[in-house]
């Protein structure tokens, strides 16, 4: 391990009751971009993702598939690893809650909570939703079309009565409120923090944390017949991955507490209320941030298996190429808001920003250099103030991206990058190197150098979102040093570097056929 500063970011671990879809790809993509950005920016990064394999929901799905739960988990978990490969995710670990190291960690945490007096035995009688793997108070329920009781998420609920161990969540209301007050950026976006605060202010009930009516879970230590509630099991994965219960482990010391837990808005309560309460109870440091992103709909409709409109990330990559998919998901919608996926918007956005933007800028510049400057980076003359302005803008873009990504504002970070592309386009139009070719070939070389140098920096800055295409572009320009320390003067293109005939990095995408059109 190096002495570089640490950055630890996590995704939720995904239930293996179902194969991966666009929502899962989205959450992990967001963390992938942060992780890649931080690595290039000189951090030692731990990027964790994985699968959540216990609980009634998974047990029932295995039963339905007619396979033993472990074999079922092995099969579906592998699909999530396939997704990580297909999406080019750079996760450092892929954790599974059925791993021994994890069972050991959760059982240790349980013993800690018990020893500190925060766990007691009682009987649970109340509403439970298997789909949400969550308990609900009567007052939270709503009525369905036939008058049946439903969870606030619309999921069916059942009445459950069983012996259970409880966690004294009710003891943490004030402590949590004080913590939110002292750490106003703990939950982002801000509107979500308000939601969390009002939930806690509404009064916290003790939380049932063991189950006795099924088997698929981590056994409660020393109490036969009880398995742990899937959420206490699942949340602890963030600790397991850095070596807990060994708090002297190098990874634990370096990376805990996590910098960001990235989650969807549906699972914010578990991360922003239960999880910090468990950690407070165990005297462990709390994560620095929980970011709750929004949900995707598909062409205006809620994505659901029963509607048959689930977006398959593997199919999207197959149709449009990987990097446009990565770019679109984080560029299109202000991160934190809900977003609607439409193929038409996908194609329009990618053509505007990628094919006509970065793609066209690099293609025409590198072609001109290849044709007019002996197939190599030209030596520039003195820079004018316009030249310096554009070169300076790249440095400012890095600073802007840093600032935006520290707040997980991906859309703003990419907007800053696109503005740099637009500035380079504007510079070329004004400088008109095609005219200079006849009137002032030396100045043409300087202009092409300045644009190429800007493209080098755009490509370095765009690596976190589009790693494959930017690698290809940087290869074409003979750039080998690709970290952010190369932004600005440090990494200037060397005159004389070979520039082969460029190959396009972003082909134009075809609009989908109009509905009803022949
Ligand atoms: N297993 C729990 C998490 C435990 S973390 C300690 C879980 N798993 S999940 O597979 O159901 O969901 C994982 C993530 O996918 C959530 O962050 C959820 O918000 C996200 N998405 C699922 N559908 C989605 C969309 N349609 N759009 C965006 N993200 C969505 O919850």
Short mmCIF file of C-alpha atoms and ligand atoms in Angstrom, two decimals:
data_model
loop_
_atom_site.label_atom_id
_atom_site.label_comp_id
_atom_site.label_asym_id
_atom_site.label_seq_id
_atom_site.Cartn_x
_atom_site.Cartn_y
_atom_site.Cartn_z
CA UNK A 1 0.00 0.00 0.00
CA UNK A 2 1.32 3.44 -0.87
CA UNK A 3 1.22 6.68 1.08
CA UNK A 4 -1.13 8.25 -1.45
CA UNK A 5 -4.39 9.59 0.02
CA UNK A 6 -7.18 7.01 0.25
CA UNK A 7 -10.55 6.95 -1.46
CA UNK A 8 -13.08 4.24 -0.66
CA UNK A 9 -16.32 4.06 -2.62
CA UNK A 10 -18.96 1.35 -2.66
CA UNK A 11 -22.00 0.29 -4.63
CA UNK A 12 -24.94 -1.50 -3.06
CA UNK A 13 -24.51 -5.23 -3.28
CA UNK A 14 -27.09 -6.56 -5.68
CA UNK A 15 -29.77 -9.09 -4.86
CA UNK A 16 -29.29 -12.23 -6.85
CA UNK A 17 -33.02 -12.85 -7.19
CA UNK A 18 -32.84 -11.39 -10.67
CA UNK A 19 -30.37 -10.83 -13.50
CA UNK A 20 -28.67 -7.42 -13.85
CA UNK A 21 -30.48 -4.56 -15.56
CA UNK A 22 -29.79 -0.95 -16.38
CA UNK A 23 -30.47 0.26 -12.80
CA UNK A 24 -27.67 -1.94 -11.45
CA UNK A 25 -25.32 -0.88 -14.22
CA UNK A 26 -26.10 2.76 -13.42
CA UNK A 27 -25.20 2.64 -9.72
CA UNK A 28 -21.94 0.81 -10.36
CA UNK A 29 -21.05 3.03 -13.31
CA UNK A 30 -21.28 6.10 -11.10
CA UNK A 31 -18.80 4.60 -8.66
CA UNK A 32 -16.57 3.41 -11.50
CA UNK A 33 -16.26 6.94 -12.83
CA UNK A 34 -15.41 8.29 -9.37
CA UNK A 35 -12.88 5.53 -8.79
CA UNK A 36 -11.17 6.05 -12.14
CA UNK A 37 -11.11 9.80 -11.66
CA UNK A 38 -9.57 9.53 -8.20
CA UNK A 39 -6.92 7.04 -9.36
CA UNK A 40 -5.87 9.39 -12.15
CA UNK A 41 -5.87 12.20 -9.62
CA UNK A 42 -3.31 10.47 -7.40
CA UNK A 43 -5.46 8.57 -4.89
CA UNK A 44 -5.16 5.02 -3.67
CA UNK A 45 -8.64 3.73 -4.43
CA UNK A 46 -10.78 0.92 -3.08
CA UNK A 47 -13.82 0.39 -5.26
CA UNK A 48 -16.16 -2.26 -3.94
CA UNK A 49 -19.16 -3.95 -5.50
CA UNK A 50 -20.72 -7.38 -5.14
CA UNK A 51 -23.82 -9.44 -4.53
CA UNK A 52 -26.30 -9.71 -1.67
CA UNK A 53 -27.13 -13.39 -1.52
CA UNK A 54 -29.12 -14.11 1.62
CA UNK A 55 -32.71 -13.52 2.66
CA UNK A 56 -36.16 -14.74 1.92
CA UNK A 57 -36.38 -13.13 -1.48
CA UNK A 58 -33.33 -15.02 -2.75
CA UNK A 59 -34.43 -18.24 -1.03
CA UNK A 60 -37.82 -18.05 -2.73
CA UNK A 61 -36.28 -17.32 -6.14
CA UNK A 62 -33.98 -20.35 -5.79
CA UNK A 63 -36.95 -22.49 -4.82
CA UNK A 64 -38.87 -21.28 -7.84
CA UNK A 65 -35.92 -22.07 -10.08
CA UNK A 66 -35.76 -25.51 -8.47
CA UNK A 67 -32.12 -25.17 -7.41
CA UNK A 68 -30.34 -25.16 -4.13
CA UNK A 69 -29.85 -21.55 -2.90
CA UNK A 70 -26.05 -21.61 -3.06
CA UNK A 71 -26.01 -22.96 -6.61
CA UNK A 72 -28.61 -20.35 -7.54
CA UNK A 73 -26.49 -17.57 -6.01
CA UNK A 74 -23.38 -18.81 -7.80
CA UNK A 75 -25.19 -18.65 -11.10
CA UNK A 76 -26.74 -15.20 -10.76
CA UNK A 77 -23.74 -13.65 -9.03
CA UNK A 78 -21.66 -14.68 -12.05
CA UNK A 79 -23.97 -12.59 -14.27
CA UNK A 80 -23.15 -9.53 -12.17
CA UNK A 81 -19.47 -10.24 -12.64
CA UNK A 82 -20.10 -10.56 -16.39
CA UNK A 83 -21.78 -7.16 -16.26
CA UNK A 84 -18.71 -5.67 -14.58
CA UNK A 85 -16.57 -6.98 -17.43
CA UNK A 86 -19.00 -5.86 -20.15
CA UNK A 87 -19.26 -2.37 -18.62
CA UNK A 88 -15.47 -2.17 -18.10
CA UNK A 89 -15.89 -1.56 -14.37
CA UNK A 90 -12.62 -1.18 -12.50
CA UNK A 91 -13.80 -2.55 -9.15
CA UNK A 92 -11.00 -3.63 -6.84
CA UNK A 93 -13.17 -6.23 -5.16
CA UNK A 94 -16.34 -8.16 -5.83
CA UNK A 95 -17.76 -9.33 -2.52
CA UNK A 96 -20.35 -12.04 -1.99
CA UNK A 97 -22.22 -12.28 1.29
CA UNK A 98 -21.98 -16.08 1.19
CA UNK A 99 -18.20 -15.87 1.57
CA UNK A 100 -16.72 -17.12 4.84
CA UNK A 101 -14.86 -13.86 5.53
CA UNK A 102 -18.16 -12.04 5.42
CA UNK A 103 -20.02 -14.42 7.72
CA UNK A 104 -17.19 -13.99 10.20
CA UNK A 105 -17.44 -10.19 9.99
CA UNK A 106 -21.21 -10.07 10.49
CA UNK A 107 -21.11 -12.47 13.39
CA UNK A 108 -18.39 -10.38 15.00
CA UNK A 109 -20.42 -7.21 14.59
CA UNK A 110 -23.42 -8.99 16.12
CA UNK A 111 -21.37 -10.00 19.16
CA UNK A 112 -20.14 -6.44 19.57
CA UNK A 113 -23.68 -5.03 19.49
CA UNK A 114 -24.80 -7.69 21.96
CA UNK A 115 -21.88 -7.08 24.33
CA UNK A 116 -22.57 -3.34 24.28
CA UNK A 117 -26.18 -3.96 25.26
CA UNK A 118 -27.90 -2.98 22.01
CA UNK A 119 -29.46 -6.34 21.19
CA UNK A 120 -32.29 -8.00 23.10
CA UNK A 121 -34.65 -10.92 22.51
CA UNK A 122 -38.40 -10.46 22.01
CA UNK A 123 -41.12 -11.41 19.57
CA UNK A 124 -41.78 -9.64 16.27
CA UNK A 125 -45.34 -9.08 15.25
CA UNK A 126 -45.82 -6.80 12.30
CA UNK A 127 -45.79 -6.26 8.57
CA UNK A 128 -43.00 -7.48 6.33
CA UNK A 129 -42.41 -7.14 2.62
CA UNK A 130 -40.28 -9.86 1.11
CA UNK A 131 -39.82 -7.88 -2.11
CA UNK A 132 -38.36 -4.91 -0.19
CA UNK A 133 -36.88 -7.12 2.56
CA UNK A 134 -38.22 -4.48 4.94
CA UNK A 135 -40.46 -4.17 7.98
CA UNK A 136 -43.22 -1.56 7.90
CA UNK A 137 -45.31 0.10 10.57
CA UNK A 138 -49.08 -0.09 10.11
CA UNK A 139 -49.13 3.70 9.64
CA UNK A 140 -46.79 3.47 6.64
CA UNK A 141 -49.00 1.09 4.68
CA UNK A 142 -51.28 2.09 1.83
CA UNK A 143 -54.31 0.42 0.26
CA UNK A 144 -54.12 -1.38 -3.08
CA UNK A 145 -56.85 -1.52 -5.75
CA UNK A 146 -58.63 -4.38 -4.01
CA UNK A 147 -58.25 -2.86 -0.57
CA UNK A 148 -55.26 -5.06 0.24
CA UNK A 149 -52.46 -3.60 2.36
CA UNK A 150 -49.33 -2.57 0.49
CA UNK A 151 -45.92 -1.24 1.44
CA UNK A 152 -45.26 2.44 0.60
CA UNK A 153 -43.27 1.08 -2.40
CA UNK A 154 -46.36 -0.75 -3.65
CA UNK A 155 -44.93 -4.15 -2.69
CA UNK A 156 -47.18 -6.75 -1.05
CA UNK A 157 -46.79 -7.18 2.71
CA UNK A 158 -47.51 -10.11 5.00
CA UNK A 159 -48.18 -10.28 8.71
CA UNK A 160 -45.25 -11.90 10.49
CA UNK A 161 -45.09 -13.19 14.04
CA UNK A 162 -41.97 -14.90 15.25
CA UNK A 163 -39.39 -14.84 18.02
CA UNK A 164 -36.75 -12.32 17.10
CA UNK A 165 -33.76 -10.38 18.33
CA UNK A 166 -34.05 -6.62 18.22
CA UNK A 167 -31.56 -3.83 17.77
CA UNK A 168 -32.21 -0.79 20.00
CA UNK A 169 -32.60 1.62 17.14
CA UNK A 170 -34.87 3.79 19.28
CA UNK A 171 -31.83 4.78 21.36
CA UNK A 172 -30.19 6.48 18.35
CA UNK A 173 -32.72 9.10 17.21
CA UNK A 174 -31.09 12.07 18.90
CA UNK A 175 -27.56 10.91 18.15
CA UNK A 176 -28.42 10.54 14.48
CA UNK A 177 -30.05 13.98 14.34
CA UNK A 178 -26.97 15.52 15.96
CA UNK A 179 -24.79 13.70 13.47
CA UNK A 180 -26.77 14.98 10.46
CA UNK A 181 -26.64 18.48 11.88
CA UNK A 182 -22.87 18.33 12.30
CA UNK A 183 -22.37 16.67 8.89
CA UNK A 184 -24.82 18.31 6.51
CA UNK A 185 -23.15 16.66 3.48
CA UNK A 186 -23.56 13.16 4.90
CA UNK A 187 -26.65 12.58 2.79
CA UNK A 188 -26.78 14.00 -0.71
CA UNK A 189 -28.65 15.40 -2.55
CA UNK A 190 -29.86 17.83 0.12
CA UNK A 191 -33.54 17.10 -0.45
CA UNK A 192 -32.86 13.49 0.52
CA UNK A 193 -31.26 14.58 3.78
CA UNK A 194 -34.49 16.35 4.68
CA UNK A 195 -36.40 13.14 4.01
CA UNK A 196 -34.09 11.22 6.30
CA UNK A 197 -34.30 13.82 9.05
CA UNK A 198 -38.07 13.84 9.02
CA UNK A 199 -38.15 10.03 9.15
CA UNK A 200 -35.88 10.05 12.22
CA UNK A 201 -37.83 12.89 13.83
CA UNK A 202 -40.98 10.82 13.37
CA UNK A 203 -39.57 8.44 16.00
CA UNK A 204 -37.49 5.30 15.54
CA UNK A 205 -38.75 1.90 16.61
CA UNK A 206 -36.40 -0.91 17.54
CA UNK A 207 -35.47 -3.02 14.57
CA UNK A 208 -36.05 -6.75 14.28
CA UNK A 209 -32.69 -8.20 13.22
CA UNK A 210 -33.19 -11.95 13.28
CA UNK A 211 -35.60 -14.33 11.60
CA UNK A 212 -36.68 -17.84 12.50
CA UNK A 213 -39.10 -18.88 9.76
CA UNK A 214 -36.52 -19.69 7.09
CA UNK A 215 -32.85 -20.68 6.88
CA UNK A 216 -31.08 -18.81 4.14
CA UNK A 217 -28.93 -16.40 6.10
CA UNK A 218 -25.95 -15.99 8.41
CA UNK A 219 -26.64 -17.85 11.66
CA UNK A 220 -26.97 -15.71 14.77
CA UNK A 221 -23.96 -16.68 16.87
CA UNK A 222 -24.73 -19.18 19.63
CA UNK A 223 -28.50 -19.17 19.01
CA UNK A 224 -29.67 -22.11 16.91
CA UNK A 225 -32.72 -21.42 14.78
CA UNK A 226 -32.10 -17.68 14.30
CA UNK A 227 -30.58 -16.23 11.17
CA UNK A 228 -29.74 -12.59 10.72
CA UNK A 229 -32.01 -10.08 9.02
CA UNK A 230 -30.62 -9.66 5.52
CA UNK A 231 -29.93 -5.92 5.89
CA UNK A 232 -27.61 -6.18 8.90
CA UNK A 233 -25.83 -8.92 6.96
CA UNK A 234 -25.70 -6.90 3.73
CA UNK A 235 -24.62 -3.53 5.14
CA UNK A 236 -21.69 -5.11 6.94
CA UNK A 237 -20.14 -6.03 3.57
CA UNK A 238 -18.64 -2.54 3.46
CA UNK A 239 -16.57 -3.44 6.53
CA UNK A 240 -15.80 -7.03 5.54
CA UNK A 241 -14.12 -5.88 2.35
CA UNK A 242 -11.51 -3.86 4.23
CA UNK A 243 -10.66 -6.61 6.68
CA UNK A 244 -13.12 -6.20 9.57
CA UNK A 245 -13.14 -7.55 12.27
CA UNK A 246 -9.38 -7.06 12.04
CA UNK A 247 -9.31 -3.32 12.67
CA UNK A 248 -5.51 -3.47 12.52
CA UNK A 249 -5.64 -4.74 8.94
CA UNK A 250 -3.79 -2.43 6.57
CA UNK A 251 -6.85 -2.07 4.33
CA UNK A 252 -9.11 -1.21 7.26
CA UNK A 253 -6.71 1.41 8.53
CA UNK A 254 -6.25 2.91 5.13
CA UNK A 255 -9.81 2.87 3.83
CA UNK A 256 -12.33 2.91 6.65
CA UNK A 257 -14.48 4.98 6.95
CA UNK A 258 -15.77 4.86 3.39
CA UNK A 259 -15.84 8.12 1.46
CA UNK A 260 -19.03 7.39 -0.46
CA UNK A 261 -21.73 4.77 -0.31
CA UNK A 262 -23.53 5.14 -3.63
CA UNK A 263 -27.13 3.91 -3.45
CA UNK A 264 -30.47 4.27 -5.19
CA UNK A 265 -33.09 6.44 -3.49
CA UNK A 266 -35.11 3.34 -2.55
CA UNK A 267 -32.46 2.09 -0.13
CA UNK A 268 -31.47 5.36 1.47
CA UNK A 269 -33.11 4.66 4.84
CA UNK A 270 -31.04 1.53 5.34
CA UNK A 271 -27.82 3.40 4.61
CA UNK A 272 -28.50 6.74 6.26
CA UNK A 273 -30.38 5.58 9.37
CA UNK A 274 -29.81 1.91 10.21
CA UNK A 275 -26.20 1.68 9.09
CA UNK A 276 -24.88 4.71 11.00
CA UNK A 277 -26.84 3.52 14.06
CA UNK A 278 -25.20 0.06 13.89
CA UNK A 279 -21.79 1.69 13.54
CA UNK A 280 -22.40 4.14 16.39
CA UNK A 281 -23.50 1.22 18.57
CA UNK A 282 -20.32 -0.67 17.73
CA UNK A 283 -18.15 2.44 18.27
CA UNK A 284 -16.94 2.38 14.69
CA UNK A 285 -16.34 5.48 12.54
CA UNK A 286 -19.20 6.50 10.23
CA UNK A 287 -18.96 6.78 6.44
CA UNK A 288 -18.48 10.27 5.07
CA UNK A 289 -21.31 10.28 2.57
CA UNK A 290 -24.33 8.41 1.32
CA UNK A 291 -25.41 9.60 -2.12
CA UNK A 292 -28.90 8.57 -3.23
CA UNK A 293 -29.41 8.67 -6.98
CA UNK A 294 -32.69 8.63 -8.85
CA UNK A 295 -34.38 5.92 -10.86
CA UNK A 296 -34.60 5.31 -14.59
CA UNK A 297 -37.86 4.81 -16.38
CA UNK A 298 -38.04 3.35 -19.89
CA UNK A 299 -39.69 5.58 -22.50
CA UNK A 300 -41.79 7.10 -19.72
CA UNK A 301 -42.74 3.83 -18.00
CA UNK A 302 -41.64 2.37 -14.71
CA UNK A 303 -39.17 -0.43 -15.42
CA UNK A 304 -40.55 -3.76 -14.30
CA UNK A 305 -40.31 -7.39 -15.19
CA UNK A 306 -44.06 -7.74 -15.38
CA UNK A 307 -44.29 -4.91 -17.93
CA UNK A 308 -41.54 -6.64 -19.89
CA UNK A 309 -39.67 -3.37 -20.42
CA UNK A 310 -36.49 -4.11 -18.50
CA UNK A 311 -33.49 -2.53 -20.24
CA UNK A 312 -30.75 -5.08 -20.72
CA UNK A 313 -27.34 -3.42 -20.43
CA UNK A 314 -25.67 -6.21 -22.43
CA UNK A 315 -28.02 -5.56 -25.34
CA UNK A 316 -27.44 -1.79 -25.21
CA UNK A 317 -23.68 -2.23 -25.34
CA UNK A 318 -24.11 -4.62 -28.25
CA UNK A 319 -26.24 -2.10 -30.16
CA UNK A 320 -24.41 1.16 -29.48
CA UNK A 321 -20.94 0.35 -28.18
CA UNK A 322 -19.84 0.58 -24.58
CA UNK A 323 -18.59 4.12 -24.17
CA UNK A 324 -21.68 5.85 -25.56
CA UNK A 325 -23.74 3.86 -23.02
CA UNK A 326 -21.44 4.89 -20.18
CA UNK A 327 -21.48 8.50 -21.32
CA UNK A 328 -25.21 8.79 -21.84
CA UNK A 329 -26.25 7.34 -18.48
CA UNK A 330 -24.30 9.89 -16.48
CA UNK A 331 -24.49 12.85 -18.84
CA UNK A 332 -28.16 12.94 -19.67
CA UNK A 333 -29.76 13.38 -16.25
CA UNK A 334 -28.70 15.59 -13.33
CA UNK A 335 -27.34 12.97 -10.95
CA UNK A 336 -29.77 12.51 -8.09
CA UNK A 337 -32.86 13.09 -10.27
CA UNK A 338 -34.97 10.42 -11.93
CA UNK A 339 -34.34 9.98 -15.63
CA UNK A 340 -36.18 8.62 -18.60
CA UNK A 341 -34.37 6.35 -20.99
CA UNK A 342 -35.34 6.84 -24.61
CA UNK A 343 -33.43 5.48 -27.58
CA UNK A 344 -34.06 8.64 -29.54
CA UNK A 345 -32.53 10.84 -26.83
CA UNK A 346 -29.69 8.39 -26.51
CA UNK A 347 -28.79 8.67 -30.18
CA UNK A 348 -29.26 12.44 -30.31
CA UNK A 349 -27.13 13.03 -27.22
CA UNK A 350 -24.32 10.71 -28.30
CA UNK A 351 -24.23 12.14 -31.80
CA UNK A 352 -24.17 15.72 -30.53
CA UNK A 353 -21.57 15.31 -27.81
CA UNK A 354 -19.51 12.38 -29.07
CA UNK A 355 -19.69 11.90 -32.86
CA UNK A 356 -20.03 15.63 -33.66
CA UNK A 357 -18.17 16.73 -30.53
CA UNK A 358 -15.01 15.01 -29.34
CA UNK A 359 -15.05 12.57 -32.28
CA UNK A 360 -15.22 15.18 -35.02
CA UNK A 361 -12.78 17.55 -33.31
CA UNK A 362 -10.11 14.88 -32.99
CA UNK A 363 -10.76 13.32 -36.39
CA UNK A 364 -10.41 16.52 -38.37
CA UNK A 365 -7.47 17.86 -36.36
CA UNK A 366 -5.45 14.67 -36.49
CA UNK A 367 -6.26 14.27 -40.21
CA UNK A 368 -5.02 17.78 -40.94
CA UNK A 369 -1.83 17.16 -38.99
CA UNK A 370 -1.31 13.82 -40.69
CA UNK A 371 -1.77 15.38 -44.13
CA UNK A 372 -0.10 18.75 -43.70
CA UNK A 373 2.60 18.31 -41.07
CA UNK A 374 4.57 15.28 -42.29
CA UNK A 375 2.49 12.83 -40.26
CA UNK A 376 3.85 14.19 -37.01
CA UNK A 377 3.08 16.67 -34.23
CA UNK A 378 4.24 20.05 -35.61
CA UNK A 379 6.60 22.33 -33.69
CA UNK A 380 4.61 25.39 -32.58
CA UNK A 381 5.79 29.00 -32.88
CA UNK A 382 5.10 31.60 -30.18
CA UNK A 383 1.67 31.34 -28.58
CA UNK A 384 -0.82 34.20 -28.95
CA UNK A 385 -3.21 35.14 -26.15
CA UNK A 386 -5.97 33.11 -27.90
CA UNK A 387 -3.69 30.07 -27.88
CA UNK A 388 -2.91 30.53 -24.21
CA UNK A 389 -6.57 31.04 -23.34
CA UNK A 390 -7.54 27.69 -24.81
CA UNK A 391 -4.59 25.91 -23.20
CA UNK A 392 -5.42 27.48 -19.84
CA UNK A 393 -9.03 26.33 -20.13
CA UNK A 394 -7.97 22.69 -19.96
CA UNK A 395 -6.37 23.25 -16.59
CA UNK A 396 -9.49 25.00 -15.35
CA UNK A 397 -11.59 22.09 -16.63
CA UNK A 398 -9.73 19.66 -14.38
CA UNK A 399 -10.38 21.91 -11.41
CA UNK A 400 -14.05 22.23 -12.30
CA UNK A 401 -14.41 18.46 -12.75
CA UNK A 402 -12.76 17.84 -9.38
CA UNK A 403 -15.14 20.17 -7.67
CA UNK A 404 -18.23 18.70 -9.34
CA UNK A 405 -17.22 15.10 -8.77
CA UNK A 406 -16.52 15.74 -5.12
CA UNK A 407 -20.26 16.39 -4.99
CA UNK A 408 -21.07 13.50 -7.35
CA UNK A 409 -22.39 16.03 -9.87
CA UNK A 410 -21.42 13.92 -12.90
CA UNK A 411 -23.58 15.86 -15.34
CA UNK A 412 -21.81 19.12 -14.41
CA UNK A 413 -18.37 17.53 -14.62
CA UNK A 414 -19.11 16.31 -18.15
CA UNK A 415 -20.70 19.61 -19.05
CA UNK A 416 -17.38 21.29 -18.17
CA UNK A 417 -15.60 18.83 -20.43
CA UNK A 418 -18.01 19.40 -23.31
CA UNK A 419 -17.49 23.15 -22.91
CA UNK A 420 -13.79 22.60 -23.44
CA UNK A 421 -14.58 20.72 -26.68
CA UNK A 422 -16.85 23.58 -27.74
CA UNK A 423 -14.12 26.11 -26.97
CA UNK A 424 -11.67 24.12 -29.10
CA UNK A 425 -14.22 23.99 -31.94
CA UNK A 426 -14.71 27.76 -31.66
CA UNK A 427 -10.96 28.32 -31.71
CA UNK A 428 -10.53 26.30 -34.90
CA UNK A 429 -13.33 28.15 -36.67
CA UNK A 430 -11.78 31.52 -35.81
CA UNK A 431 -8.19 30.50 -36.52
CA UNK A 432 -9.17 28.66 -39.72
CA UNK A 433 -6.04 26.54 -40.17
CA UNK A 434 -7.28 25.48 -43.65
CA UNK A 435 -6.87 29.12 -44.76
CA UNK A 436 -3.56 29.53 -42.94
CA UNK A 437 -2.27 26.56 -44.93
CA UNK A 438 -1.99 28.92 -47.91
CA UNK A 439 -1.39 32.25 -46.19
CA UNK A 440 0.80 31.40 -43.17
CA UNK A 441 1.85 27.73 -42.92
CA UNK A 442 3.95 28.36 -39.80
CA UNK A 443 0.97 29.81 -37.95
CA UNK A 444 -1.13 26.85 -39.16
CA UNK A 445 1.32 24.57 -37.38
CA UNK A 446 0.97 26.50 -34.14
CA UNK A 447 -2.83 26.40 -34.37
CA UNK A 448 -2.88 22.66 -35.05
CA UNK A 449 -0.44 22.12 -32.21
CA UNK A 450 -2.67 24.05 -29.80
CA UNK A 451 -5.75 22.08 -30.83
CA UNK A 452 -3.94 18.75 -30.64
CA UNK A 453 -2.61 19.68 -27.23
CA UNK A 454 -6.16 20.51 -26.11
CA UNK A 455 -7.41 17.18 -27.47
CA UNK A 456 -4.69 15.41 -25.49
CA UNK A 457 -6.03 17.00 -22.33
CA UNK A 458 -9.68 16.36 -23.21
CA UNK A 459 -8.83 12.70 -23.76
CA UNK A 460 -7.01 12.46 -20.43
CA UNK A 461 -9.88 14.11 -18.61
CA UNK A 462 -12.51 11.95 -20.34
CA UNK A 463 -10.82 8.64 -19.46
CA UNK A 464 -12.95 7.99 -16.35
CA UNK A 465 -16.18 8.05 -18.34
CA UNK A 466 -15.00 6.59 -21.65
CA UNK A 467 -11.85 4.63 -20.89
CA UNK A 468 -11.70 2.48 -24.05
CA UNK A 469 -12.26 5.23 -26.59
CA UNK A 470 -9.94 7.64 -24.85
CA UNK A 471 -7.23 4.98 -24.71
CA UNK A 472 -7.62 4.58 -28.44
CA UNK A 473 -7.41 8.32 -29.01
CA UNK A 474 -4.39 8.76 -26.75
CA UNK A 475 -2.70 5.81 -28.49
CA UNK A 476 -3.24 7.53 -31.85
CA UNK A 477 -1.49 10.61 -30.47
CA UNK A 478 1.43 8.69 -29.00
CA UNK A 479 0.56 9.85 -25.46
CA UNK A 480 1.73 7.36 -22.84
CA UNK A 481 1.57 9.34 -19.60
CA UNK A 482 -2.12 9.66 -18.82
CA UNK A 483 -2.53 10.76 -15.19
CA UNK A 484 -3.94 14.15 -14.23
CA UNK A 485 -0.48 15.38 -13.30
CA UNK A 486 -0.06 15.55 -17.09
CA UNK A 487 -2.77 18.19 -17.43
CA UNK A 488 -1.27 21.57 -18.27
CA UNK A 489 2.33 22.03 -19.29
CA UNK A 490 3.83 18.93 -17.73
CA UNK A 491 2.66 16.58 -20.46
CA UNK A 492 2.83 18.82 -23.55
CA UNK A 493 2.82 16.91 -26.86
CA UNK A 494 6.31 16.41 -28.20
CA UNK A 495 6.81 17.87 -31.68
CA UNK A 496 7.93 15.09 -33.99
CA UNK A 497 5.67 12.43 -32.42
CA UNK A 498 4.15 10.31 -35.22
CA UNK A 499 0.49 10.95 -36.01
CA UNK A 500 -0.83 8.09 -38.13
CA UNK A 501 -3.95 8.41 -40.26
CA UNK A 502 -6.61 8.68 -37.54
CA UNK A 503 -9.41 6.20 -37.06
CA UNK A 504 -12.71 7.62 -35.80
CA UNK A 505 -13.44 6.97 -32.14
CA UNK A 506 -17.18 7.67 -32.14
CA UNK A 507 -19.19 6.56 -35.17
CA UNK A 508 -22.49 8.34 -35.76
CA UNK A 509 -25.39 6.37 -34.34
CA UNK A 510 -28.59 5.73 -36.28
CA UNK A 511 -31.88 7.03 -34.93
CA UNK A 512 -34.34 4.25 -34.13
CA UNK A 513 -37.12 3.81 -36.72
CA UNK A 514 -40.10 6.01 -35.81
CA UNK A 515 -42.97 4.23 -34.14
CA UNK A 516 -45.45 3.16 -36.79
CA UNK A 517 -43.09 4.00 -39.67
CA UNK A 518 -42.65 1.36 -42.33
N1 LIG B 1 -29.42 -5.81 -1.93
C1 LIG B 1 -29.88 -4.48 -1.74
C2 LIG B 1 -28.76 -3.54 -1.41
C3 LIG B 1 -27.90 -3.90 -0.23
S1 LIG B 1 -26.61 -2.76 0.00
C4 LIG B 1 -25.93 -3.14 1.47
C5 LIG B 1 -30.61 -4.00 -2.99
N2 LIG B 1 -30.32 -4.63 -4.11
S2 LIG B 1 -31.04 -4.37 -5.53
O1 LIG B 1 -30.41 -5.28 -6.42
O2 LIG B 1 -32.44 -4.46 -5.39
O3 LIG B 1 -30.81 -2.89 -5.94
C6 LIG B 1 -29.55 -2.35 -6.06
C7 LIG B 1 -29.51 -0.98 -6.67
O4 LIG B 1 -30.08 -0.92 -7.98
C8 LIG B 1 -30.25 0.05 -5.83
O5 LIG B 1 -29.36 1.12 -5.58
C9 LIG B 1 -31.39 0.47 -6.70
O6 LIG B 1 -31.74 1.80 -6.49
C10 LIG B 1 -30.81 0.28 -8.09
N3 LIG B 1 -31.86 0.23 -9.08
C11 LIG B 1 -32.77 -0.78 -9.29
N4 LIG B 1 -33.64 -0.37 -10.27
C12 LIG B 1 -33.33 0.88 -10.69
C13 LIG B 1 -33.79 1.74 -11.72
N5 LIG B 1 -34.84 1.46 -12.49
N6 LIG B 1 -33.08 2.90 -11.92
C14 LIG B 1 -31.95 3.19 -11.20
N7 LIG B 1 -31.51 2.41 -10.25
C15 LIG B 1 -32.29 1.34 -9.82
O7 LIG B 1 -31.38 -3.08 -2.91
#
